[in-house]
mmCIF file of C-alpha atoms and ligand atoms in Angstrom:
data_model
loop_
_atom_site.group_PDB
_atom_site.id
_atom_site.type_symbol
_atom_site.label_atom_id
_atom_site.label_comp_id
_atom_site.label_asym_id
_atom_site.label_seq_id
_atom_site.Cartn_x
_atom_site.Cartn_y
_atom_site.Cartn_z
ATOM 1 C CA UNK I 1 61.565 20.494 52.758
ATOM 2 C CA UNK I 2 58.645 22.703 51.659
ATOM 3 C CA UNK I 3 59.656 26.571 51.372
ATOM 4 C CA UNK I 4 57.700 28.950 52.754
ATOM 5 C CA UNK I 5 57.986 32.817 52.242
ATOM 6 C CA UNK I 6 57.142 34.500 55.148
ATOM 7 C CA UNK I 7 55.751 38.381 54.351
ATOM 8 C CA UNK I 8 55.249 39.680 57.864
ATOM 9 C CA UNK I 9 54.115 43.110 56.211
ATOM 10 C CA UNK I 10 53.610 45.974 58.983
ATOM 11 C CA UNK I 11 51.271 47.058 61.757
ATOM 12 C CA UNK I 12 49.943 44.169 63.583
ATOM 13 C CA UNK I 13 51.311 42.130 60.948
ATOM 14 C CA UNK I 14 54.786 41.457 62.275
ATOM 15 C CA UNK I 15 53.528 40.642 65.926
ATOM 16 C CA UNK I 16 50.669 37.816 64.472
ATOM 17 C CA UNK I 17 53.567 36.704 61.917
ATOM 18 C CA UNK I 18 55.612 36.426 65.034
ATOM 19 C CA UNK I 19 52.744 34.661 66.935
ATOM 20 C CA UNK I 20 52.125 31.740 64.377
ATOM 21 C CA UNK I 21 55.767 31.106 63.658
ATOM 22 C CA UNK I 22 56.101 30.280 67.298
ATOM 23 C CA UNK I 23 53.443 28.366 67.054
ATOM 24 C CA UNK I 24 53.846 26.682 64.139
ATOM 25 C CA UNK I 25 58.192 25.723 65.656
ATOM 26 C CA UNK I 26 56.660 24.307 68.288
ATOM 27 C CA UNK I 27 54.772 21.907 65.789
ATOM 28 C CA UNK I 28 56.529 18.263 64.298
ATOM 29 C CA UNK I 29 56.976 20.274 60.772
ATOM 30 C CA UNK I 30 59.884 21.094 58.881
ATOM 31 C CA UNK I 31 60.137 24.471 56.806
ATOM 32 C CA UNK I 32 62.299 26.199 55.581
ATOM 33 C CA UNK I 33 61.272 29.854 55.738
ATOM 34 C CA UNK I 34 62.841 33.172 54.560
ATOM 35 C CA UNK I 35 61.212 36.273 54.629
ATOM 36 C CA UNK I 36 60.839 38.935 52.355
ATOM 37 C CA UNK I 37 60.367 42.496 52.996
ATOM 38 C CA UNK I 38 56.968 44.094 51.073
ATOM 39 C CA UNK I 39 54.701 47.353 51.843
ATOM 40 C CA UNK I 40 56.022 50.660 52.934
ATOM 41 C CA UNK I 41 59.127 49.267 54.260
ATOM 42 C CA UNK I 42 60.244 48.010 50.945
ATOM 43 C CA UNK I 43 59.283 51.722 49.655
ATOM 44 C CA UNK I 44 61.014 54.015 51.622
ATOM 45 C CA UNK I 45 64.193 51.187 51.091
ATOM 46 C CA UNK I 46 63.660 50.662 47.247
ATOM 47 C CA UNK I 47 60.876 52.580 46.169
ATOM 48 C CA UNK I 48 58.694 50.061 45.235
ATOM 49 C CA UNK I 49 56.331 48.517 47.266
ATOM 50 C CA UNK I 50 56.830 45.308 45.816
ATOM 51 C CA UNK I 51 59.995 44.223 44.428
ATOM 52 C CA UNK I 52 60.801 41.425 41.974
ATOM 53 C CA UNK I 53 63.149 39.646 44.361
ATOM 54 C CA UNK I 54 60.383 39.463 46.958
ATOM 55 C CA UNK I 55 58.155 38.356 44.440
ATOM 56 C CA UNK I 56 60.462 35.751 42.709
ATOM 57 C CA UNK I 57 61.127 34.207 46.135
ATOM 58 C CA UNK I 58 57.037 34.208 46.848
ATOM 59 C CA UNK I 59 56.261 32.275 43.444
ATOM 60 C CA UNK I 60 59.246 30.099 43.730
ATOM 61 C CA UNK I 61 57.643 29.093 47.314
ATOM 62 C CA UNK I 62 55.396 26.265 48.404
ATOM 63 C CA UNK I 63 53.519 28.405 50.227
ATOM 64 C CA UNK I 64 53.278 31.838 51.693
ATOM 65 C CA UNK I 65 52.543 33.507 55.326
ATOM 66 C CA UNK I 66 51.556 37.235 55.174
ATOM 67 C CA UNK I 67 51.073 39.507 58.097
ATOM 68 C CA UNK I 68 49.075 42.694 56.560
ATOM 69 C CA UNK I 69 49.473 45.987 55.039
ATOM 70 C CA UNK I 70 48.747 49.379 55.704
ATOM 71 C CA UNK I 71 47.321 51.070 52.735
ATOM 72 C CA UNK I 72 49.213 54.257 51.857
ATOM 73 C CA UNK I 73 47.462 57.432 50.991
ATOM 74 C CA UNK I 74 48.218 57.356 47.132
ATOM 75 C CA UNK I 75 45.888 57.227 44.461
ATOM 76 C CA UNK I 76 48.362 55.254 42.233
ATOM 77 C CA UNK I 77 49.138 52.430 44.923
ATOM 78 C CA UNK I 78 48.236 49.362 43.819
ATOM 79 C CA UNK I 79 48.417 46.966 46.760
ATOM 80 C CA UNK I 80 51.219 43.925 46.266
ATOM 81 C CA UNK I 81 48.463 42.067 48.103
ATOM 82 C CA UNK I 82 46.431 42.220 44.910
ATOM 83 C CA UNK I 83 49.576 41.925 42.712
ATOM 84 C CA UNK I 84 50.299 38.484 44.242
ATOM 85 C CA UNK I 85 46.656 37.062 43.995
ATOM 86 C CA UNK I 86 46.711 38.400 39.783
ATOM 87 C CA UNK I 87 50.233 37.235 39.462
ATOM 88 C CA UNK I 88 49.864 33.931 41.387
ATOM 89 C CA UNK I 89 46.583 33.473 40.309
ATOM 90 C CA UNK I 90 45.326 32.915 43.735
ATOM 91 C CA UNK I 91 41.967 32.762 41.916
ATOM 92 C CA UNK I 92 40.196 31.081 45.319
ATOM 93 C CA UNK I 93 39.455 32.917 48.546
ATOM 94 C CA UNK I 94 38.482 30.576 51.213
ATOM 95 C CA UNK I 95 37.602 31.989 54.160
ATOM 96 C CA UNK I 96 36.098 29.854 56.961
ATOM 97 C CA UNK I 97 34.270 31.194 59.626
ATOM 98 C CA UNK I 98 33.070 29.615 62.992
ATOM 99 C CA UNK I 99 32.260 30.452 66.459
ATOM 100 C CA UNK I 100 34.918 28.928 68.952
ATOM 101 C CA UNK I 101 33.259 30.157 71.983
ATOM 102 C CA UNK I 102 29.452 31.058 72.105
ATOM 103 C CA UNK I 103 30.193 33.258 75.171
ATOM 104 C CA UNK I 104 31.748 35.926 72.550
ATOM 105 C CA UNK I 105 29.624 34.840 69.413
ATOM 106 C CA UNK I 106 27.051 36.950 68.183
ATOM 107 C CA UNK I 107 25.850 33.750 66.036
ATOM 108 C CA UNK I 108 27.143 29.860 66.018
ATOM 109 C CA UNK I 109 28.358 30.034 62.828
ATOM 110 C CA UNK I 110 30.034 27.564 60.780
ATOM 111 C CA UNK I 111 30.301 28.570 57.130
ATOM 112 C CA UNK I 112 33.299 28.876 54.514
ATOM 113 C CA UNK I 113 33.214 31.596 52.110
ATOM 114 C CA UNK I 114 34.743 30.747 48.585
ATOM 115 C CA UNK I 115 35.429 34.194 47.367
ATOM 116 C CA UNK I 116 36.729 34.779 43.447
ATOM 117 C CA UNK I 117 39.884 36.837 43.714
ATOM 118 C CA UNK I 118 41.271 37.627 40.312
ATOM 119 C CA UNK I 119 38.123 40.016 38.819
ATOM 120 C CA UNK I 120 35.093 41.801 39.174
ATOM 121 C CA UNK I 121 35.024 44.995 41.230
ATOM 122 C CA UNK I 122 38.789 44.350 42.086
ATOM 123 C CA UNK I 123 40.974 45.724 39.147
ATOM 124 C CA UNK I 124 38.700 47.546 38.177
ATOM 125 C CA UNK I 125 39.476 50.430 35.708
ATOM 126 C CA UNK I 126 38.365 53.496 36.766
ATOM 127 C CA UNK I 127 37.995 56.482 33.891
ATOM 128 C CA UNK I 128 37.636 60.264 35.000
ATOM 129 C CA UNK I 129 35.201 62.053 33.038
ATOM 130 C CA UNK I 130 34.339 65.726 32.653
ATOM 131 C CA UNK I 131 31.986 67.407 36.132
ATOM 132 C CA UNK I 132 33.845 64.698 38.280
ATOM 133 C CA UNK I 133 32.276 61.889 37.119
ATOM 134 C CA UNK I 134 34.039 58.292 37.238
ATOM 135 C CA UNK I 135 33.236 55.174 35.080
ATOM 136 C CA UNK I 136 34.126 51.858 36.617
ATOM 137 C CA UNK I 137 34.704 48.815 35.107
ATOM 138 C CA UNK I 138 34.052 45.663 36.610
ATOM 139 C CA UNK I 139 35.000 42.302 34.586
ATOM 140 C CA UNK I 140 33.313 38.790 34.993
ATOM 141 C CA UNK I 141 34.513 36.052 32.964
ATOM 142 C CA UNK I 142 32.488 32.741 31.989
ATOM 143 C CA UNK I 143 36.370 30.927 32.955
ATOM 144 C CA UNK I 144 36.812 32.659 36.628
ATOM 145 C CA UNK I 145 33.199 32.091 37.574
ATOM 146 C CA UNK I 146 33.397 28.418 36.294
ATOM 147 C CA UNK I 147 36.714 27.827 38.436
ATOM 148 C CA UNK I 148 35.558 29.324 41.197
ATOM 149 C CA UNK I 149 32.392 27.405 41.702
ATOM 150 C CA UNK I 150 33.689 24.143 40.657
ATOM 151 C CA UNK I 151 36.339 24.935 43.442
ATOM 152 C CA UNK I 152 33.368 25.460 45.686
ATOM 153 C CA UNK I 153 31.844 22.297 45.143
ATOM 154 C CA UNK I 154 35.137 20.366 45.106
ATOM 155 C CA UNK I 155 35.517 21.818 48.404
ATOM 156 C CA UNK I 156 32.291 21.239 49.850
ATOM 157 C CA UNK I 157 32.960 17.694 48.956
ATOM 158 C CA UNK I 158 36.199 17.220 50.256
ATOM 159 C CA UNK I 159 35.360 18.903 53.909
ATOM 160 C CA UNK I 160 31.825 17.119 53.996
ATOM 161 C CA UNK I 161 29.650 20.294 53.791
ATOM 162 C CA UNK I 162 26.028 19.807 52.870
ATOM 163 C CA UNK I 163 24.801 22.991 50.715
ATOM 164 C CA UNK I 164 26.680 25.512 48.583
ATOM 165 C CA UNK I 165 24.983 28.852 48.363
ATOM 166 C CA UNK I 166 25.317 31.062 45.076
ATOM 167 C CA UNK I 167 25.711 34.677 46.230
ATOM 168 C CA UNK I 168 25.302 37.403 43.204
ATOM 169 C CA UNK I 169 23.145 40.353 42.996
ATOM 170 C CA UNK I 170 21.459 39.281 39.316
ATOM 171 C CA UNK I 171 18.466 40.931 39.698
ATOM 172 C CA UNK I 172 20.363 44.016 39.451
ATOM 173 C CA UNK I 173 23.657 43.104 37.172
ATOM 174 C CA UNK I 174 21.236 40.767 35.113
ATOM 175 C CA UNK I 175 24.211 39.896 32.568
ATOM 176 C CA UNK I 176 27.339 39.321 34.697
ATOM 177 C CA UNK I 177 25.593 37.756 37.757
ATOM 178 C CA UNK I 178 23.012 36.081 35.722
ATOM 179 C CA UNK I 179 26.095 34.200 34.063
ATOM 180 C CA UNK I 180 27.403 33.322 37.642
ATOM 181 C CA UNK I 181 23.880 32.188 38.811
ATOM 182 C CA UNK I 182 23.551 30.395 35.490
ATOM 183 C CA UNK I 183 26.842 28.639 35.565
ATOM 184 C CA UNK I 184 26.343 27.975 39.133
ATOM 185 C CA UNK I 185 23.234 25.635 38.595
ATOM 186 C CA UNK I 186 25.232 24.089 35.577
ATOM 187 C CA UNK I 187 27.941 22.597 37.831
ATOM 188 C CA UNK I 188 25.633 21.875 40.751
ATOM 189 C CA UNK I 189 23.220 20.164 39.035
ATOM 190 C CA UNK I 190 26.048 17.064 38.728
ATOM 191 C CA UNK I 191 26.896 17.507 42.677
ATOM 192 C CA UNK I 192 23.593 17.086 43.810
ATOM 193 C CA UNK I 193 23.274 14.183 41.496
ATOM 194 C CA UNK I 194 26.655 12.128 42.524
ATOM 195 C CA UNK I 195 27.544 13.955 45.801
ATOM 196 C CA UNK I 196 24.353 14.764 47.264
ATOM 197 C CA UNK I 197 25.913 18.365 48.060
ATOM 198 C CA UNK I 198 22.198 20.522 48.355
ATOM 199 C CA UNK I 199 22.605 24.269 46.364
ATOM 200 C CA UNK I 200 20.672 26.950 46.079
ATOM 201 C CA UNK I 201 21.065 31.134 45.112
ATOM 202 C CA UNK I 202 20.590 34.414 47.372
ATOM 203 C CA UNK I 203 20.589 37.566 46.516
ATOM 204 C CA UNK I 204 23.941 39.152 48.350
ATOM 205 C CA UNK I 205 21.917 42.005 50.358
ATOM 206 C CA UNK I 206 19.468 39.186 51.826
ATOM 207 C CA UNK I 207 22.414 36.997 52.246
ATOM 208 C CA UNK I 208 23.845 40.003 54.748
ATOM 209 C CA UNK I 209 20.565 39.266 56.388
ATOM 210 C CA UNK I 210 20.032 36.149 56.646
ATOM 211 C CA UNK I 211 24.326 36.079 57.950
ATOM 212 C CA UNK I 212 22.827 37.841 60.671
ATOM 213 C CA UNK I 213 19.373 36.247 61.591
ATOM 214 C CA UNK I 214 19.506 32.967 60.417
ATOM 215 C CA UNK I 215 23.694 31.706 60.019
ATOM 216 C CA UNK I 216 22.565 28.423 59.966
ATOM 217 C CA UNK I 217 21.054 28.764 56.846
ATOM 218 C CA UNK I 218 24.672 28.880 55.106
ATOM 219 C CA UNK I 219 27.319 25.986 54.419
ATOM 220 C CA UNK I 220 29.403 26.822 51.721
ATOM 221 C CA UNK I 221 28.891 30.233 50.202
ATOM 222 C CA UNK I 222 30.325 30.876 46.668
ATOM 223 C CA UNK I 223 30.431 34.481 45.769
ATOM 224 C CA UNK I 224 32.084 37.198 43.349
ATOM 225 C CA UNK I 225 35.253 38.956 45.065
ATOM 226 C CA UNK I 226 33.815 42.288 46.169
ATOM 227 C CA UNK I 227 30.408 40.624 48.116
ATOM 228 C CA UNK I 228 33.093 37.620 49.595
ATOM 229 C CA UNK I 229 35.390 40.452 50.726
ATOM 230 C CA UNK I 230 32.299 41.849 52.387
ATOM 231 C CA UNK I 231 30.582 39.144 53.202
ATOM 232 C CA UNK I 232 33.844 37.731 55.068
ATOM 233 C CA UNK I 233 34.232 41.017 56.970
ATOM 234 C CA UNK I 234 30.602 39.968 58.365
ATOM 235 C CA UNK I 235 30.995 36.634 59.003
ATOM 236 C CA UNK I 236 33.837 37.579 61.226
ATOM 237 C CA UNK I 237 32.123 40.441 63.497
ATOM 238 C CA UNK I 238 29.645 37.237 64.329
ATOM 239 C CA UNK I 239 32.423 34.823 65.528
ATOM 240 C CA UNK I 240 34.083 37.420 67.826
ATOM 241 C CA UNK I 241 35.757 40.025 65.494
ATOM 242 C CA UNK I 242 38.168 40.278 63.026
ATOM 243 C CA UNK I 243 41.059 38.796 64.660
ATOM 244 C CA UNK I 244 39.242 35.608 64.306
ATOM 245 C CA UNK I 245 39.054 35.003 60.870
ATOM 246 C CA UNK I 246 41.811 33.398 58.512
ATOM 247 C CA UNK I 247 41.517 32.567 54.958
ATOM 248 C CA UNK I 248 43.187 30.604 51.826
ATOM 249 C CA UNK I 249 44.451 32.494 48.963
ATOM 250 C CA UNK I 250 44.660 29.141 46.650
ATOM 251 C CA UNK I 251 45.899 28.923 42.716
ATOM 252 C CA UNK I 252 46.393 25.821 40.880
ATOM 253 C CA UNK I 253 50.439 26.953 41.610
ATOM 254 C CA UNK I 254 50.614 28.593 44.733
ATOM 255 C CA UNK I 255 49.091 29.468 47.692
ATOM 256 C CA UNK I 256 48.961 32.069 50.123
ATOM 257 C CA UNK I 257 47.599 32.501 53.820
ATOM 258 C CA UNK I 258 46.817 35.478 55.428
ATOM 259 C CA UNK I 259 44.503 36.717 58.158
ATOM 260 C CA UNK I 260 41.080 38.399 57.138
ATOM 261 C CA UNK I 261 41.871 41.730 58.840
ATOM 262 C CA UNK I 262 44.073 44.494 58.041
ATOM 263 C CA UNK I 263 47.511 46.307 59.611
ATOM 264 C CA UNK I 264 45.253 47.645 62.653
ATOM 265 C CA UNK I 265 47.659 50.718 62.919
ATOM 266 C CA UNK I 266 45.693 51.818 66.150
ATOM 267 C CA UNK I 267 47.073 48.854 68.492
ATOM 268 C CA UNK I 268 50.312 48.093 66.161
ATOM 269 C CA UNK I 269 53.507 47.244 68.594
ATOM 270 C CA UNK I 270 51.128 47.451 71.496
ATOM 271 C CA UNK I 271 51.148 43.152 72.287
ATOM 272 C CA UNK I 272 47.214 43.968 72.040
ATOM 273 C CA UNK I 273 46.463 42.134 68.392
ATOM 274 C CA UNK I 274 44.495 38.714 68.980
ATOM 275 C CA UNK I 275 46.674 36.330 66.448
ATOM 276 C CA UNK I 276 44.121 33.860 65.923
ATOM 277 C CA UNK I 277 43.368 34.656 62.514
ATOM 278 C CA UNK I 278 47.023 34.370 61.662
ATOM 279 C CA UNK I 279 47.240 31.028 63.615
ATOM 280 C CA UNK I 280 44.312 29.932 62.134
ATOM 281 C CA UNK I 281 46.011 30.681 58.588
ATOM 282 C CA UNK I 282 49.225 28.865 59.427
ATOM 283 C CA UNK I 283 46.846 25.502 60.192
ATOM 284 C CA UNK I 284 45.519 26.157 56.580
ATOM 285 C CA UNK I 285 48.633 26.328 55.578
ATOM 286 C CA UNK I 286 49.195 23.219 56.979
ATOM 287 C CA UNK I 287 46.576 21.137 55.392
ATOM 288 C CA UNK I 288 47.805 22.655 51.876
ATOM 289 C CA UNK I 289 51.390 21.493 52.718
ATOM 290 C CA UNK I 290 50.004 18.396 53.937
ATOM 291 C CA UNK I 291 50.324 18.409 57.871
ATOM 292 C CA UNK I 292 46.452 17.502 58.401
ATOM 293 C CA UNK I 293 47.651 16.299 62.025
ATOM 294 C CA UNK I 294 49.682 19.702 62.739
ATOM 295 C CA UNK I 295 46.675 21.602 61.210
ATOM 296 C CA UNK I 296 44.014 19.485 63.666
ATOM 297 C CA UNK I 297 46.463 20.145 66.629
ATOM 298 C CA UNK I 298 46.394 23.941 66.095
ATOM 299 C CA UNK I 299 42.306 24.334 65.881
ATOM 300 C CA UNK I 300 41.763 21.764 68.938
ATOM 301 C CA UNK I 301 44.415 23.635 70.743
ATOM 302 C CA UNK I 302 42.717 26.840 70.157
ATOM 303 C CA UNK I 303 39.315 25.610 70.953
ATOM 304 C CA UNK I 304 40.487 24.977 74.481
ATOM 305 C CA UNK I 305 41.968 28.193 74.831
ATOM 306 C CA UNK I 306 38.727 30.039 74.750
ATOM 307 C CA UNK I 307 37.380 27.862 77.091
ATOM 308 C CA UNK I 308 39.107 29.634 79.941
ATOM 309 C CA UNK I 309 38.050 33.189 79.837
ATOM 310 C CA UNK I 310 41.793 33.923 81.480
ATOM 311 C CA UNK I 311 43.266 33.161 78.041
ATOM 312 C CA UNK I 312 40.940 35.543 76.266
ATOM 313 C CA UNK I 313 42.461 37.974 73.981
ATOM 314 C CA UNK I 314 42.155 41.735 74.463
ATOM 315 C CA UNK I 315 39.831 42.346 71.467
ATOM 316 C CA UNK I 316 37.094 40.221 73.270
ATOM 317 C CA UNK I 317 38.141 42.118 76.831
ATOM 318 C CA UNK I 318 40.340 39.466 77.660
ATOM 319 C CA UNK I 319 43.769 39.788 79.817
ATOM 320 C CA UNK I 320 46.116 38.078 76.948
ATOM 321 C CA UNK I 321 48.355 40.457 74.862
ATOM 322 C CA UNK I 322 49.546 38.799 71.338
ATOM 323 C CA UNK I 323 52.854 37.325 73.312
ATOM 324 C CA UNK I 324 51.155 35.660 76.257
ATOM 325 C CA UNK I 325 48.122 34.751 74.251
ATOM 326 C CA UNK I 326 50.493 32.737 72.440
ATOM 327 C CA UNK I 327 53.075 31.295 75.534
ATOM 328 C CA UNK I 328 49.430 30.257 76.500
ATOM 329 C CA UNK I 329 48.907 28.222 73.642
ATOM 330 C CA UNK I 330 51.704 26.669 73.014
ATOM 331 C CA UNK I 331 51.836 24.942 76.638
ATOM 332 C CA UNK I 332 48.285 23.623 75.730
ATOM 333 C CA UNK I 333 49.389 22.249 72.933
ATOM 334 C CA UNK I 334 51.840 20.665 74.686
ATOM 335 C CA UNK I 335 50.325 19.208 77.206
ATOM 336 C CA UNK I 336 46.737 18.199 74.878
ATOM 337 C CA UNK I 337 48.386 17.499 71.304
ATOM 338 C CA UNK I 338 48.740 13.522 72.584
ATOM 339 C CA UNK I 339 44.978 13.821 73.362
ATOM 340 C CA UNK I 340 43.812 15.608 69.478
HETATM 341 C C1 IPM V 401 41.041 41.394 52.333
HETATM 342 C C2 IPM V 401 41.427 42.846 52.289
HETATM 343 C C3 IPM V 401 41.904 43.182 50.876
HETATM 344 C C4 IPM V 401 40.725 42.963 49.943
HETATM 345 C C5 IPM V 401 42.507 44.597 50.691
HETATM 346 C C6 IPM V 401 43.582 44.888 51.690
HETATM 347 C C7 IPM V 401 42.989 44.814 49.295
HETATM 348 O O1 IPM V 401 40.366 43.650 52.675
HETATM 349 O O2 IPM V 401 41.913 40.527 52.174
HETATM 350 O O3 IPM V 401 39.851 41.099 52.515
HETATM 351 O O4 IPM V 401 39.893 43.858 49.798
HETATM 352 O O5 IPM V 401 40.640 41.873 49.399
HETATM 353 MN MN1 MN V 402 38.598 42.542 53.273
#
């Protein structure tokens, strides 16, 4: 039976953790899940925000489920978010975005970011000089830009997408991006060749544009990690908002799921958090584990939810809280999974 370590984390997290666990009991799967404690919970209990046990039982996992975090005012924090993608080596980000409803869609996207997640702005060392000055340094290998866009197009091929997009900002960082852009065309070269997967390049502050005015224009975007994060933060405010958008944390070793957005401290233990993200997550969890069917169940599901604006969740001024939201869903999955 696959494990799977389940880091609920704190503000929202718990409730959307709670959410897809309920959704995902109600499913034909078997798991076996423990949970580990990470964040500020596991500081004021051991002083770390992290501990080894929790991460021993992560990377001895088939998977894990994580809620969020609430960054703490510290300037020596180092988030155990982070620590798990560099230990892991979650190198891939994938985070898919599309518009289940057009009534609360600013655009009808359907794109998949491939983020990197092990370098460049993230990690960065960051040196004090004299009159308050800071040096940053941001790191781009040859190795995690290879592995990151042949992920891309291995991905595009395997989910039947048309184009991968290249977004860098070379005309600016005209060594490190250049080698991205460079590489890029390397690998896609061979995919448009065999695969007839389509590629081109955009400059990351016309790709926010284009995001906006023209989503269509984007399939499969591979970027470096600190456009993807931004980019993905986008992507989501045109499918409805945050609580919308789940991603993929993937190594060659692990793999961890976790919504796009963050602890949302403002509506934390108010039942007013939209789990979808999170559910949406747990189905990519599923296809990693191997439950296409369980996975294709949850997204159908969910697609029928937002048809009826009386299962709408409160983010998109809907009546659902996070508990009915998900009662709501589980009966339609009920009654429709024969039909998916
Ligand atoms: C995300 C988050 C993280 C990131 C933070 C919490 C470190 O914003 O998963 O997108 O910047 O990657
Ligand atoms: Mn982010």
């Amino acid at each position: 039976m696959p494990k799977v370590c389940v880091i609920p984390g704190d503000g929202v997290g718990p409730e959307v953790v709670g959410s897809a666990l309920e959704v995902l009991h109600n499913l034909d799967v078997q798991f076996d899940f423990e949970s580990a404690i990470v964040g500020t919970q596991s500081f004021e209990k051991y002083g770390v925000y992290i501990t080894k046990e929790a991460l021993t039982l992560a990377t001895e996992s088939d998977a894990i489920l994580f809620g969020a975090l609430t960054t703490p005012r510290r300037r020596d924090y180092v988030s155990p978010l982070l620590l798990m993608r560099w230990n892991l080596d979650l190198y891939a980000n994938v985070r898919p975005a599309y518009c289940l409803n057009k009534e609360f869609c600013l655009a009808p996207l359907d794109i998949v970011i491939v983020r990197e997640n092990t370098e460049g702005m993230y990690g960065a060392e960051e040196e004090e000089l004299e009159n308050n000055v800071v040096v940053t340094k941001r790191t781009i290998s040859e190795y995690a830009c290879q592995r990151i866009i042949d992920f891309a197009f291995k991905y595009a091929n395997d989910h039947n997408r048309k184009k991968v997009s290249c977004v860098h900002k070379a005309n600016v960082l005209r060594t490190s991006d250049e080698m991205f852009k460079k590489l890029f065309y390397g690998t896609a070269v061979n995919f448009a060749f065999y695969n007839k997967i389509r590629s081109d390049d955009v400059l990351v502050d016309t790709a926010a544009m284009y995001l906006a005015k023209e989503p269509e224009y984007f399939d499969v975007i591979v970027t470096l990690n600190l456009y993807g994060d931004i980019l993905s933060d986008e992507a989501a405010g045109l499918i409805g908002g945050l609580g919308f958008a789940p991603s993929a944390n993937i190594g060659k070793d692990h793999a961890l799921f976790e919504p796009v957005h963050g602890s949302a401290p403002d509506i934390a233990g108010k039942d007013a958090a939209n789990p979808t993200g999170m559910i949406l997550s747990a189905a990519m969890m599923l296809d990693h584990l191997d439950k296409p069917h369980s996975a294709h169940i949850i997204r159908e599901s969910l697609k029928h939810m937002f048809q009826d604006k009386n299962n709408w969740t409160k983010d998109i001024e809907g009546p659902c809280g996070t508990k009915e939201f998900t009662q709501r869903l589980i009966k339609i999955m009920d009654e429709k999974s024969a039909n998916f």
